[in-house]
mmCIF file of C-alpha atoms and ligand atoms in Angstrom:
data_model
loop_
_atom_site.group_PDB
_atom_site.id
_atom_site.type_symbol
_atom_site.label_atom_id
_atom_site.label_comp_id
_atom_site.label_asym_id
_atom_site.label_seq_id
_atom_site.Cartn_x
_atom_site.Cartn_y
_atom_site.Cartn_z
ATOM 1 C CA MET G 1 -40.223 11.067 23.013
ATOM 2 C CA ASN G 2 -42.010 8.670 20.668
ATOM 3 C CA ILE G 3 -40.921 5.093 21.062
ATOM 4 C CA HIS G 4 -42.477 2.747 18.529
ATOM 5 C CA GLN G 5 -42.939 -1.017 18.587
ATOM 6 C CA ASN G 6 -42.121 -3.566 15.905
ATOM 7 C CA VAL G 7 -40.444 -1.235 13.415
ATOM 8 C CA SER G 8 -38.912 -2.356 10.114
ATOM 9 C CA LEU G 9 -35.215 -1.476 9.780
ATOM 10 C CA ALA G 10 -35.098 -2.318 6.055
ATOM 11 C CA ASP G 11 -34.675 1.345 5.058
ATOM 12 C CA LYS G 12 -32.375 2.092 8.001
ATOM 13 C CA ASN G 13 -29.385 -0.051 6.946
ATOM 14 C CA THR G 14 -27.522 0.486 3.693
ATOM 15 C CA LEU G 15 -27.337 -3.255 2.953
ATOM 16 C CA ARG G 16 -31.164 -3.093 2.907
ATOM 17 C CA LEU G 17 -31.550 -6.270 4.922
ATOM 18 C CA ASP G 18 -35.053 -6.802 6.185
ATOM 19 C CA ALA G 19 -35.179 -7.040 9.974
ATOM 20 C CA ARG G 20 -37.401 -5.573 12.675
ATOM 21 C CA ALA G 21 -36.679 -3.755 15.912
ATOM 22 C CA GLU G 22 -38.796 -4.727 18.913
ATOM 23 C CA TRP G 23 -38.714 -1.030 19.924
ATOM 24 C CA TYR G 24 -37.396 1.955 17.926
ATOM 25 C CA CYS G 25 -36.925 5.670 18.449
ATOM 26 C CA GLU G 26 -34.950 8.622 17.119
ATOM 27 C CA ALA G 27 -33.230 11.005 19.552
ATOM 28 C CA PHE G 28 -32.462 14.616 18.574
ATOM 29 C CA THR G 29 -31.082 15.735 21.975
ATOM 30 C CA VAL G 30 -29.010 14.200 24.772
ATOM 31 C CA GLU G 31 -32.061 14.546 27.046
ATOM 32 C CA ALA G 32 -34.189 12.511 24.614
ATOM 33 C CA LEU G 33 -31.442 9.942 24.393
ATOM 34 C CA LEU G 34 -31.273 9.648 28.179
ATOM 35 C CA GLU G 35 -35.062 9.365 28.321
ATOM 36 C CA ALA G 36 -34.998 6.531 25.789
ATOM 37 C CA ALA G 37 -32.146 4.797 27.606
ATOM 38 C CA GLU G 38 -34.100 5.040 30.867
ATOM 39 C CA PHE G 39 -37.169 3.559 29.141
ATOM 40 C CA ALA G 40 -34.993 0.596 28.156
ATOM 41 C CA LEU G 41 -33.443 0.318 31.603
ATOM 42 C CA ASN G 42 -36.852 0.216 33.301
ATOM 43 C CA ARG G 43 -38.005 -2.575 31.000
ATOM 44 C CA LYS G 44 -34.672 -4.413 31.056
ATOM 45 C CA LEU G 45 -34.359 -3.957 27.282
ATOM 46 C CA LYS G 46 -31.060 -4.156 25.475
ATOM 47 C CA VAL G 47 -30.174 -0.917 23.653
ATOM 48 C CA ILE G 48 -28.706 -0.938 20.156
ATOM 49 C CA SER G 49 -27.484 2.406 18.870
ATOM 50 C CA LEU G 50 -27.825 3.213 15.213
ATOM 51 C CA GLY G 51 -26.341 5.892 12.986
ATOM 52 C CA GLU G 52 -27.001 5.770 9.259
ATOM 53 C CA GLY G 53 -26.711 1.972 9.241
ATOM 54 C CA SER G 54 -23.859 2.028 6.742
ATOM 55 C CA ASN G 55 -21.583 -0.376 8.573
ATOM 56 C CA ILE G 56 -23.915 -2.931 10.098
ATOM 57 C CA VAL G 57 -25.262 -6.306 9.071
ATOM 58 C CA LEU G 58 -28.698 -7.152 10.426
ATOM 59 C CA ALA G 59 -28.530 -10.917 10.763
ATOM 60 C CA GLY G 60 -32.028 -11.075 12.251
ATOM 61 C CA ASN G 61 -34.718 -9.219 14.192
ATOM 62 C CA LEU G 62 -33.459 -7.140 17.101
ATOM 63 C CA ALA G 63 -34.888 -7.658 20.581
ATOM 64 C CA GLY G 64 -34.696 -4.488 22.682
ATOM 65 C CA LEU G 65 -34.676 -0.784 21.824
ATOM 66 C CA VAL G 66 -32.931 0.573 18.739
ATOM 67 C CA ILE G 67 -32.045 4.258 19.228
ATOM 68 C CA LYS G 68 -31.086 6.247 16.161
ATOM 69 C CA ASN G 69 -28.774 9.068 17.230
ATOM 70 C CA ARG G 70 -29.834 12.188 15.315
ATOM 71 C CA ILE G 71 -28.314 14.828 17.619
ATOM 72 C CA PRO G 72 -27.134 17.754 15.466
ATOM 73 C CA GLY G 73 -24.474 20.394 16.057
ATOM 74 C CA VAL G 74 -20.946 21.435 15.141
ATOM 75 C CA ASN G 75 -18.994 23.909 17.303
ATOM 76 C CA ARG G 76 -15.553 25.170 16.475
ATOM 77 C CA ASP G 77 -13.097 26.289 19.119
ATOM 78 C CA ALA G 78 -9.928 27.457 17.264
ATOM 79 C CA GLU G 79 -8.561 24.241 15.717
ATOM 80 C CA VAL G 80 -10.797 21.884 17.699
ATOM 81 C CA VAL G 81 -14.259 20.920 16.453
ATOM 82 C CA HIS G 82 -16.881 19.496 18.786
ATOM 83 C CA VAL G 83 -19.432 17.535 16.789
ATOM 84 C CA ALA G 84 -22.669 15.852 17.802
ATOM 85 C CA GLY G 85 -23.028 12.175 16.954
ATOM 86 C CA GLY G 86 -25.995 12.550 14.600
ATOM 87 C CA GLU G 87 -24.104 14.730 12.116
ATOM 88 C CA ASN G 88 -23.261 13.231 8.736
ATOM 89 C CA TRP G 89 -19.546 12.418 8.460
ATOM 90 C CA HIS G 90 -18.986 13.624 4.890
ATOM 91 C CA SER G 91 -20.796 16.940 5.567
ATOM 92 C CA LEU G 92 -18.392 17.465 8.475
ATOM 93 C CA VAL G 93 -15.390 16.757 6.208
ATOM 94 C CA ARG G 94 -16.712 19.226 3.630
ATOM 95 C CA SER G 95 -17.276 21.985 6.178
ATOM 96 C CA THR G 96 -13.906 21.590 7.951
ATOM 97 C CA VAL G 97 -12.027 21.461 4.644
ATOM 98 C CA SER G 98 -13.784 24.548 3.291
ATOM 99 C CA SER G 99 -13.115 26.457 6.512
ATOM 100 C CA GLY G 100 -9.376 25.834 6.118
ATOM 101 C CA LEU G 101 -8.912 23.124 8.721
ATOM 102 C CA PHE G 102 -6.718 20.158 7.802
ATOM 103 C CA GLY G 103 -6.987 16.595 9.071
ATOM 104 C CA LEU G 104 -10.136 15.066 7.604
ATOM 105 C CA GLU G 105 -9.575 15.522 3.850
ATOM 106 C CA ASN G 106 -8.495 11.886 3.285
ATOM 107 C CA LEU G 107 -11.663 10.695 4.973
ATOM 108 C CA ALA G 108 -14.008 12.352 2.452
ATOM 109 C CA LEU G 109 -17.067 10.439 1.214
ATOM 110 C CA ILE G 110 -17.037 7.810 3.967
ATOM 111 C CA PRO G 111 -20.713 7.028 4.613
ATOM 112 C CA GLY G 112 -22.235 7.240 8.074
ATOM 113 C CA THR G 113 -22.519 9.490 11.093
ATOM 114 C CA VAL G 114 -19.926 11.181 13.288
ATOM 115 C CA GLY G 115 -21.097 9.153 16.302
ATOM 116 C CA ALA G 116 -20.376 5.896 14.480
ATOM 117 C CA ALA G 117 -16.926 6.977 13.257
ATOM 118 C CA PRO G 118 -14.970 6.034 16.427
ATOM 119 C CA VAL G 119 -16.683 2.627 16.713
ATOM 120 C CA GLN G 120 -14.845 1.351 13.630
ATOM 121 C CA ASN G 121 -12.055 3.909 13.837
ATOM 122 C CA ILE G 122 -12.900 4.748 10.218
ATOM 123 C CA GLY G 123 -9.913 5.046 7.937
ATOM 124 C CA ALA G 124 -8.943 5.571 4.325
ATOM 125 C CA TYR G 125 -6.016 6.692 2.168
ATOM 126 C CA GLY G 126 -3.421 6.623 4.953
ATOM 127 C CA VAL G 127 -5.483 8.385 7.636
ATOM 128 C CA GLU G 128 -7.639 7.085 10.487
ATOM 129 C CA LEU G 129 -10.096 8.849 12.765
ATOM 130 C CA GLY G 130 -7.594 8.210 15.569
ATOM 131 C CA ASP G 131 -5.151 10.654 13.940
ATOM 132 C CA THR G 132 -7.377 13.597 14.893
ATOM 133 C CA LEU G 133 -9.617 12.275 17.671
ATOM 134 C CA LEU G 134 -9.123 14.269 20.866
ATOM 135 C CA SER G 135 -11.900 12.892 23.051
ATOM 136 C CA LEU G 136 -15.520 11.794 22.923
ATOM 137 C CA LYS G 137 -18.570 11.817 25.153
ATOM 138 C CA ALA G 138 -20.702 8.737 25.678
ATOM 139 C CA ILE G 139 -23.590 7.553 27.809
ATOM 140 C CA HIS G 140 -23.168 4.375 29.852
ATOM 141 C CA LEU G 141 -26.482 2.648 29.118
ATOM 142 C CA PRO G 142 -26.702 0.440 32.245
ATOM 143 C CA THR G 143 -26.221 3.441 34.609
ATOM 144 C CA LEU G 144 -27.056 6.504 32.413
ATOM 145 C CA GLU G 145 -23.691 7.983 33.507
ATOM 146 C CA GLN G 146 -22.164 10.440 30.992
ATOM 147 C CA LYS G 147 -18.432 10.125 30.546
ATOM 148 C CA THR G 148 -15.707 11.850 28.527
ATOM 149 C CA PHE G 149 -13.210 9.395 27.039
ATOM 150 C CA SER G 150 -9.687 10.479 26.148
ATOM 151 C CA LYS G 151 -8.386 9.069 22.859
ATOM 152 C CA ALA G 152 -6.266 6.499 24.759
ATOM 153 C CA GLU G 153 -9.334 5.277 26.637
ATOM 154 C CA CYS G 154 -11.118 4.583 23.331
ATOM 155 C CA GLU G 155 -8.614 1.738 22.626
ATOM 156 C CA LEU G 156 -8.565 2.475 18.895
ATOM 157 C CA ALA G 157 -7.027 -0.058 16.521
ATOM 158 C CA TYR G 158 -7.445 -0.971 12.833
ATOM 159 C CA ARG G 159 -11.245 -0.866 12.283
ATOM 160 C CA ASP G 160 -11.691 -1.474 15.996
ATOM 161 C CA SER G 161 -12.299 0.299 19.317
ATOM 162 C CA LEU G 162 -13.589 -0.293 22.817
ATOM 163 C CA PHE G 163 -17.062 0.669 21.493
ATOM 164 C CA LYS G 164 -17.063 -2.064 18.852
ATOM 165 C CA ARG G 165 -16.411 -4.675 21.527
ATOM 166 C CA ASN G 166 -18.553 -3.184 24.303
ATOM 167 C CA ASP G 167 -21.980 -1.878 23.375
ATOM 168 C CA GLU G 168 -22.803 -0.554 26.850
ATOM 169 C CA TRP G 169 -21.704 2.896 25.635
ATOM 170 C CA LEU G 170 -23.561 5.181 23.250
ATOM 171 C CA ILE G 171 -21.416 7.946 21.730
ATOM 172 C CA THR G 172 -23.110 11.365 21.798
ATOM 173 C CA HIS G 173 -20.290 13.799 20.839
ATOM 174 C CA VAL G 174 -16.847 13.655 19.267
ATOM 175 C CA SER G 175 -14.056 16.265 19.556
ATOM 176 C CA LEU G 176 -11.418 16.422 16.842
ATOM 177 C CA ALA G 177 -8.105 18.274 16.935
ATOM 178 C CA LEU G 178 -7.595 19.636 13.427
ATOM 179 C CA SER G 179 -4.930 22.003 12.152
ATOM 180 C CA LYS G 180 -4.734 25.285 10.269
ATOM 181 C CA VAL G 181 -1.369 24.149 8.965
ATOM 182 C CA SER G 182 -1.189 21.714 6.049
ATOM 183 C CA GLU G 183 -0.060 18.273 7.214
ATOM 184 C CA CYS G 184 -1.555 16.444 4.261
ATOM 185 C CA VAL G 185 -1.010 12.716 3.810
ATOM 186 C CA THR G 186 -0.331 11.965 0.149
ATOM 187 C CA THR G 187 1.225 8.519 0.493
ATOM 188 C CA TYR G 188 -1.518 6.831 -1.531
ATOM 189 C CA PRO G 189 -0.337 6.746 -5.167
ATOM 190 C CA GLY G 190 -3.851 7.369 -6.541
ATOM 191 C CA ILE G 191 -3.974 10.743 -4.772
ATOM 192 C CA VAL G 192 -0.637 11.864 -6.206
ATOM 193 C CA SER G 193 -1.564 10.859 -9.744
ATOM 194 C CA TYR G 194 -4.960 12.603 -9.492
ATOM 195 C CA LEU G 195 -3.298 15.850 -8.337
ATOM 196 C CA LYS G 196 -0.726 15.626 -11.143
ATOM 197 C CA GLU G 197 -3.289 14.845 -13.809
ATOM 198 C CA HIS G 198 -5.510 17.770 -12.756
ATOM 199 C CA ARG G 199 -2.545 20.110 -12.101
ATOM 200 C CA LEU G 200 -3.637 20.661 -8.530
ATOM 201 C CA GLY G 201 -1.392 21.674 -5.648
ATOM 202 C CA ILE G 202 -1.602 20.047 -2.234
ATOM 203 C CA SER G 203 -4.475 21.493 -0.209
ATOM 204 C CA GLY G 204 -7.300 20.123 1.907
ATOM 205 C CA GLU G 205 -9.728 20.874 -0.927
ATOM 206 C CA SER G 206 -7.646 19.176 -3.618
ATOM 207 C CA ILE G 207 -7.021 16.054 -1.527
ATOM 208 C CA ALA G 208 -10.693 15.760 -0.582
ATOM 209 C CA LYS G 209 -11.484 16.125 -4.278
ATOM 210 C CA ALA G 210 -8.974 13.406 -5.223
ATOM 211 C CA VAL G 211 -10.266 11.038 -2.537
ATOM 212 C CA THR G 212 -13.886 11.685 -3.546
ATOM 213 C CA HIS G 213 -12.981 10.916 -7.154
ATOM 214 C CA ILE G 214 -11.074 7.713 -6.282
ATOM 215 C CA ARG G 215 -13.771 6.442 -3.915
ATOM 216 C CA ALA G 216 -16.596 7.216 -6.332
ATOM 217 C CA GLY G 217 -14.752 5.290 -9.065
ATOM 218 C CA LYS G 218 -14.055 2.234 -6.897
ATOM 219 C CA LEU G 219 -16.852 1.908 -4.379
ATOM 220 C CA PRO G 220 -20.548 1.713 -5.229
ATOM 221 C CA ASP G 221 -22.625 4.483 -3.615
ATOM 222 C CA PRO G 222 -24.495 2.773 -0.722
ATOM 223 C CA LEU G 223 -27.483 5.077 -1.200
ATOM 224 C CA ARG G 224 -28.028 3.784 -4.747
ATOM 225 C CA ILE G 225 -26.522 0.302 -4.620
ATOM 226 C CA PRO G 226 -27.038 -1.352 -1.226
ATOM 227 C CA ASN G 227 -23.662 -2.247 0.378
ATOM 228 C CA VAL G 228 -21.600 -1.607 3.523
ATOM 229 C CA GLY G 229 -18.238 -0.714 1.962
ATOM 230 C CA SER G 230 -15.471 -3.197 2.723
ATOM 231 C CA PHE G 231 -17.133 -6.395 3.908
ATOM 232 C CA PHE G 232 -13.915 -7.917 5.279
ATOM 233 C CA LYS G 233 -10.909 -6.496 7.117
ATOM 234 C CA ASN G 234 -7.525 -6.587 5.444
ATOM 235 C CA PRO G 235 -5.771 -9.464 7.266
ATOM 236 C CA VAL G 236 -2.538 -8.731 9.130
ATOM 237 C CA LEU G 237 -0.005 -11.573 9.003
ATOM 238 C CA GLU G 238 3.290 -11.993 10.847
ATOM 239 C CA THR G 239 6.078 -10.903 8.504
ATOM 240 C CA GLU G 240 7.507 -14.440 8.223
ATOM 241 C CA ARG G 241 4.165 -15.899 7.229
ATOM 242 C CA ALA G 242 3.530 -13.123 4.699
ATOM 243 C CA GLU G 243 6.976 -13.661 3.191
ATOM 244 C CA ALA G 244 6.387 -17.404 2.878
ATOM 245 C CA LEU G 245 3.065 -16.724 1.170
ATOM 246 C CA ALA G 246 4.671 -14.193 -1.183
ATOM 247 C CA LYS G 247 7.051 -16.940 -2.355
ATOM 248 C CA VAL G 248 4.077 -18.970 -3.536
ATOM 249 C CA PHE G 249 2.102 -15.925 -4.758
ATOM 250 C CA PRO G 250 4.666 -13.391 -6.021
ATOM 251 C CA ASP G 251 1.973 -10.784 -6.832
ATOM 252 C CA LEU G 252 0.617 -10.820 -3.264
ATOM 253 C CA VAL G 253 -0.420 -7.268 -2.321
ATOM 254 C CA GLN G 254 1.050 -6.395 1.087
ATOM 255 C CA HIS G 255 1.983 -3.311 3.096
ATOM 256 C CA GLU G 256 3.925 -2.698 6.310
ATOM 257 C CA ALA G 257 1.616 -2.683 9.347
ATOM 258 C CA THR G 258 1.820 -2.873 13.113
ATOM 259 C CA GLY G 259 2.364 -6.530 13.912
ATOM 260 C CA GLY G 260 3.571 -7.602 10.458
ATOM 261 C CA LYS G 261 2.201 -7.163 6.947
ATOM 262 C CA LYS G 262 -1.282 -6.075 5.977
ATOM 263 C CA LEU G 263 -2.572 -8.042 2.985
ATOM 264 C CA SER G 264 -5.276 -6.880 0.620
ATOM 265 C CA ALA G 265 -8.460 -8.867 1.236
ATOM 266 C CA ALA G 266 -9.781 -7.517 -2.090
ATOM 267 C CA TRP G 267 -6.791 -9.025 -3.895
ATOM 268 C CA LEU G 268 -7.225 -12.409 -2.178
ATOM 269 C CA ILE G 269 -10.924 -12.521 -3.121
ATOM 270 C CA ASP G 270 -10.219 -11.292 -6.644
ATOM 271 C CA GLN G 271 -7.628 -14.073 -7.148
ATOM 272 C CA MET G 272 -10.354 -16.597 -6.389
ATOM 273 C CA GLY G 273 -12.280 -15.275 -9.386
ATOM 274 C CA LEU G 274 -15.119 -14.292 -7.105
ATOM 275 C CA LYS G 275 -15.993 -10.905 -8.608
ATOM 276 C CA GLY G 276 -19.575 -11.256 -9.814
ATOM 277 C CA PHE G 277 -20.104 -14.402 -7.706
ATOM 278 C CA ARG G 278 -23.711 -14.515 -6.606
ATOM 279 C CA VAL G 279 -25.999 -16.250 -4.136
ATOM 280 C CA GLY G 280 -29.592 -15.172 -4.742
ATOM 281 C CA GLN G 281 -29.697 -11.390 -4.770
ATOM 282 C CA PHE G 282 -26.284 -10.914 -3.122
ATOM 283 C CA VAL G 283 -23.266 -10.540 -5.358
ATOM 284 C CA VAL G 284 -19.537 -9.768 -4.998
ATOM 285 C CA SER G 285 -19.154 -6.385 -6.710
ATOM 286 C CA ASN G 286 -17.547 -6.394 -10.147
ATOM 287 C CA GLN G 287 -16.191 -2.959 -9.278
ATOM 288 C CA HIS G 288 -14.355 -3.960 -6.060
ATOM 289 C CA ALA G 289 -13.920 -7.495 -4.727
ATOM 290 C CA LEU G 290 -14.248 -6.392 -1.090
ATOM 291 C CA VAL G 291 -17.765 -5.081 -1.554
ATOM 292 C CA ILE G 292 -20.901 -7.228 -1.383
ATOM 293 C CA ILE G 293 -24.027 -5.833 -3.008
ATOM 294 C CA ASN G 294 -27.703 -6.520 -2.411
ATOM 295 C CA GLU G 295 -29.378 -6.326 -5.802
ATOM 296 C CA GLY G 296 -32.782 -6.051 -4.133
ATOM 297 C CA GLY G 297 -34.647 -8.180 -1.644
ATOM 298 C CA GLY G 298 -31.635 -10.325 -0.718
ATOM 299 C CA THR G 299 -32.056 -12.380 2.454
ATOM 300 C CA GLN G 300 -29.745 -13.009 5.404
ATOM 301 C CA GLY G 301 -29.514 -16.670 4.340
ATOM 302 C CA GLU G 302 -28.233 -15.712 0.883
ATOM 303 C CA LEU G 303 -25.743 -13.210 2.285
ATOM 304 C CA PHE G 304 -24.226 -15.619 4.787
ATOM 305 C CA GLU G 305 -24.055 -18.416 2.215
ATOM 306 C CA LEU G 306 -22.088 -16.095 -0.081
ATOM 307 C CA VAL G 307 -19.851 -14.959 2.801
ATOM 308 C CA GLY G 308 -19.228 -18.610 3.684
ATOM 309 C CA VAL G 309 -18.076 -19.422 0.138
ATOM 310 C CA VAL G 310 -15.736 -16.393 0.028
ATOM 311 C CA LYS G 311 -14.205 -17.233 3.408
ATOM 312 C CA GLN G 312 -13.837 -20.914 2.545
ATOM 313 C CA LYS G 313 -12.112 -20.300 -0.801
ATOM 314 C CA VAL G 314 -9.676 -17.771 0.671
ATOM 315 C CA LYS G 315 -8.942 -20.078 3.600
ATOM 316 C CA TYR G 316 -8.394 -23.086 1.343
ATOM 317 C CA THR G 317 -6.011 -21.317 -1.040
ATOM 318 C CA PHE G 318 -4.151 -18.892 1.232
ATOM 319 C CA GLY G 319 -4.757 -20.384 4.702
ATOM 320 C CA ILE G 320 -6.185 -17.029 5.832
ATOM 321 C CA ASP G 321 -9.332 -16.500 7.905
ATOM 322 C CA LEU G 322 -11.076 -13.386 6.634
ATOM 323 C CA GLU G 323 -12.740 -11.380 9.360
ATOM 324 C CA ILE G 324 -16.022 -9.545 8.710
ATOM 325 C CA GLU G 325 -15.521 -5.771 9.020
ATOM 326 C CA PRO G 326 -19.002 -4.329 9.767
ATOM 327 C CA ARG G 327 -20.760 -4.991 13.081
ATOM 328 C CA ILE G 328 -23.187 -7.870 13.049
ATOM 329 C CA TYR G 329 -26.451 -7.636 14.995
ATOM 330 C CA PRO G 330 -27.881 -9.336 16.987
ATOM 331 C CA ASP G 331 -24.689 -9.885 18.990
ATOM 332 C CA GLY G 332 -23.218 -13.325 19.062
ATOM 333 C CA PHE G 333 -24.664 -14.244 15.717
HETATM 334 N N1 LIG U 401 -7.631 -5.021 -5.370
HETATM 335 C C1 LIG U 401 -7.910 -6.129 -6.120
HETATM 336 N N2 LIG U 401 -9.178 -6.305 -6.599
HETATM 337 C C2 LIG U 401 -10.170 -5.409 -6.367
HETATM 338 C C3 LIG U 401 -9.891 -4.253 -5.620
HETATM 339 C C4 LIG U 401 -8.609 -4.083 -5.113
HETATM 340 O O1 LIG U 401 -7.052 -6.970 -6.348
HETATM 341 O O2 LIG U 401 -11.294 -5.668 -6.823
HETATM 342 C C5 LIG U 401 -6.293 -4.867 -4.806
HETATM 343 C C6 LIG U 401 -5.483 -3.884 -5.569
HETATM 344 O O3 LIG U 401 -4.196 -4.402 -5.712
HETATM 345 C C7 LIG U 401 -5.425 -2.659 -4.670
HETATM 346 C C8 LIG U 401 -5.552 -3.286 -3.294
HETATM 347 O O4 LIG U 401 -6.401 -4.418 -3.480
HETATM 348 O O5 LIG U 401 -4.247 -1.975 -4.832
HETATM 349 C C9 LIG U 401 -6.150 -2.389 -2.243
HETATM 350 O O6 LIG U 401 -7.402 -1.910 -2.692
HETATM 351 P P1 LIG U 401 -7.967 -0.493 -2.235
HETATM 352 O O7 LIG U 401 -6.963 0.566 -2.448
HETATM 353 O O8 LIG U 401 -9.307 -0.303 -2.818
HETATM 354 O O9 LIG U 401 -8.087 -0.608 -0.664
HETATM 355 P P2 LIG U 401 -8.672 -1.759 0.261
HETATM 356 O O10 LIG U 401 -7.548 -2.318 1.033
HETATM 357 O O11 LIG U 401 -9.519 -2.724 -0.482
HETATM 358 C C10 LIG U 401 -9.069 -0.195 2.311
HETATM 359 C C11 LIG U 401 -10.185 0.076 3.264
HETATM 360 C C12 LIG U 401 -11.204 1.000 2.599
HETATM 361 C C13 LIG U 401 -10.503 2.305 2.226
HETATM 362 C C14 LIG U 401 -9.343 1.969 1.265
HETATM 363 C C15 LIG U 401 -8.477 3.172 0.928
HETATM 364 C C16 LIG U 401 -10.352 -1.853 4.731
HETATM 365 C C17 LIG U 401 -11.098 -3.090 5.070
HETATM 366 N N3 LIG U 401 -10.797 -1.170 3.677
HETATM 367 O O12 LIG U 401 -9.629 -0.901 1.219
HETATM 368 O O13 LIG U 401 -12.209 1.301 3.555
HETATM 369 O O14 LIG U 401 -11.390 3.205 1.603
HETATM 370 O O15 LIG U 401 -8.457 1.011 1.891
HETATM 371 O O16 LIG U 401 -7.658 3.508 1.991
HETATM 372 O O17 LIG U 401 -9.383 -1.519 5.419
HETATM 373 C C18 LIG U 401 -14.313 0.508 4.383
HETATM 374 O O18 LIG U 401 -13.755 0.293 5.461
HETATM 375 O O19 LIG U 401 -15.537 0.271 4.219
HETATM 376 C C19 LIG U 401 -13.539 1.027 3.265
HETATM 377 C C20 LIG U 401 -14.083 1.226 2.072
#
């Protein structure tokens, strides 16, 4: 196991923020991961686990050991797939869809690894990881214990889980309960109109195709244009408060959600005329108001200044505190 010191993470996060890891390694097996975790334990180093870096904001240099989970492997057992954390999420969607298993088609083209998917409980087009998650395996970093978590134990919520709040666990494997029977979710109007326009029936393949088309049209590809997808969560307001707001802003975009109404953060930001708003090299995407882009060499200072302006304007006009969606490192920043 090669563990390196003082490693740049600039090419290991899709926002391309420049930050360094005190220690860094890549683990291709559970044994290597345990070895690295033990290295950290012996030196009292904090461990930060990394996938493809597509949903993190590096606010500064990271003290401790950054472990990139690169464990490969997909095993199918009837309708259940057991997947190692280092696998690419979209490749998994493609392979399950083409082998006739339903459940992941709406989650096509989401960047990142399988191991990172439960942390945020990734979701899109009416489906969340939690809809198919059966269980997952994780290593408890302070004790090196390996534990299987049931779905309930993962405490999944909208873009949230136990693992987002508690970084003592490093996810090594994920098991998903898929289905050979079509239970496709086509509630999102864009999917229906794509299928109609292309005269496609409802199948895993056609929905994945529709979602890929919609995403590619709306969201800049993080591998070409540095970004982390949605930068803010969609705020959930108590129904009464949302209704009062809708009286003042009749076009307010809102949907039913657990605990009230989910508003569109993109709409709120767009109303502020912030598309194209820039601080240094960071800019609010002209394509989608919820996406912040690094045009090259942008600094943490520029990013957080821009984020501050967006939050302040939305708060001032709508009284809503936007919450940042990706994980911010170092903790407590
Ligand atoms: N809208 C605007 N301006 C824009 C973009 C959108 O006003 O520039 C309004 C439109 O009215 C649109 C509404 O916002 O109907 C919602 O936009 P969209 O369908 O793009 O979805 P979203 O709420 O912005 C969420 C997820 C996405 C996911 C899509 C599709 C969050 C924070 N984001 O975005 O997830 O792909 O729904 O289900 O929940 C991500 O998490 O990184 C992500 C991309």
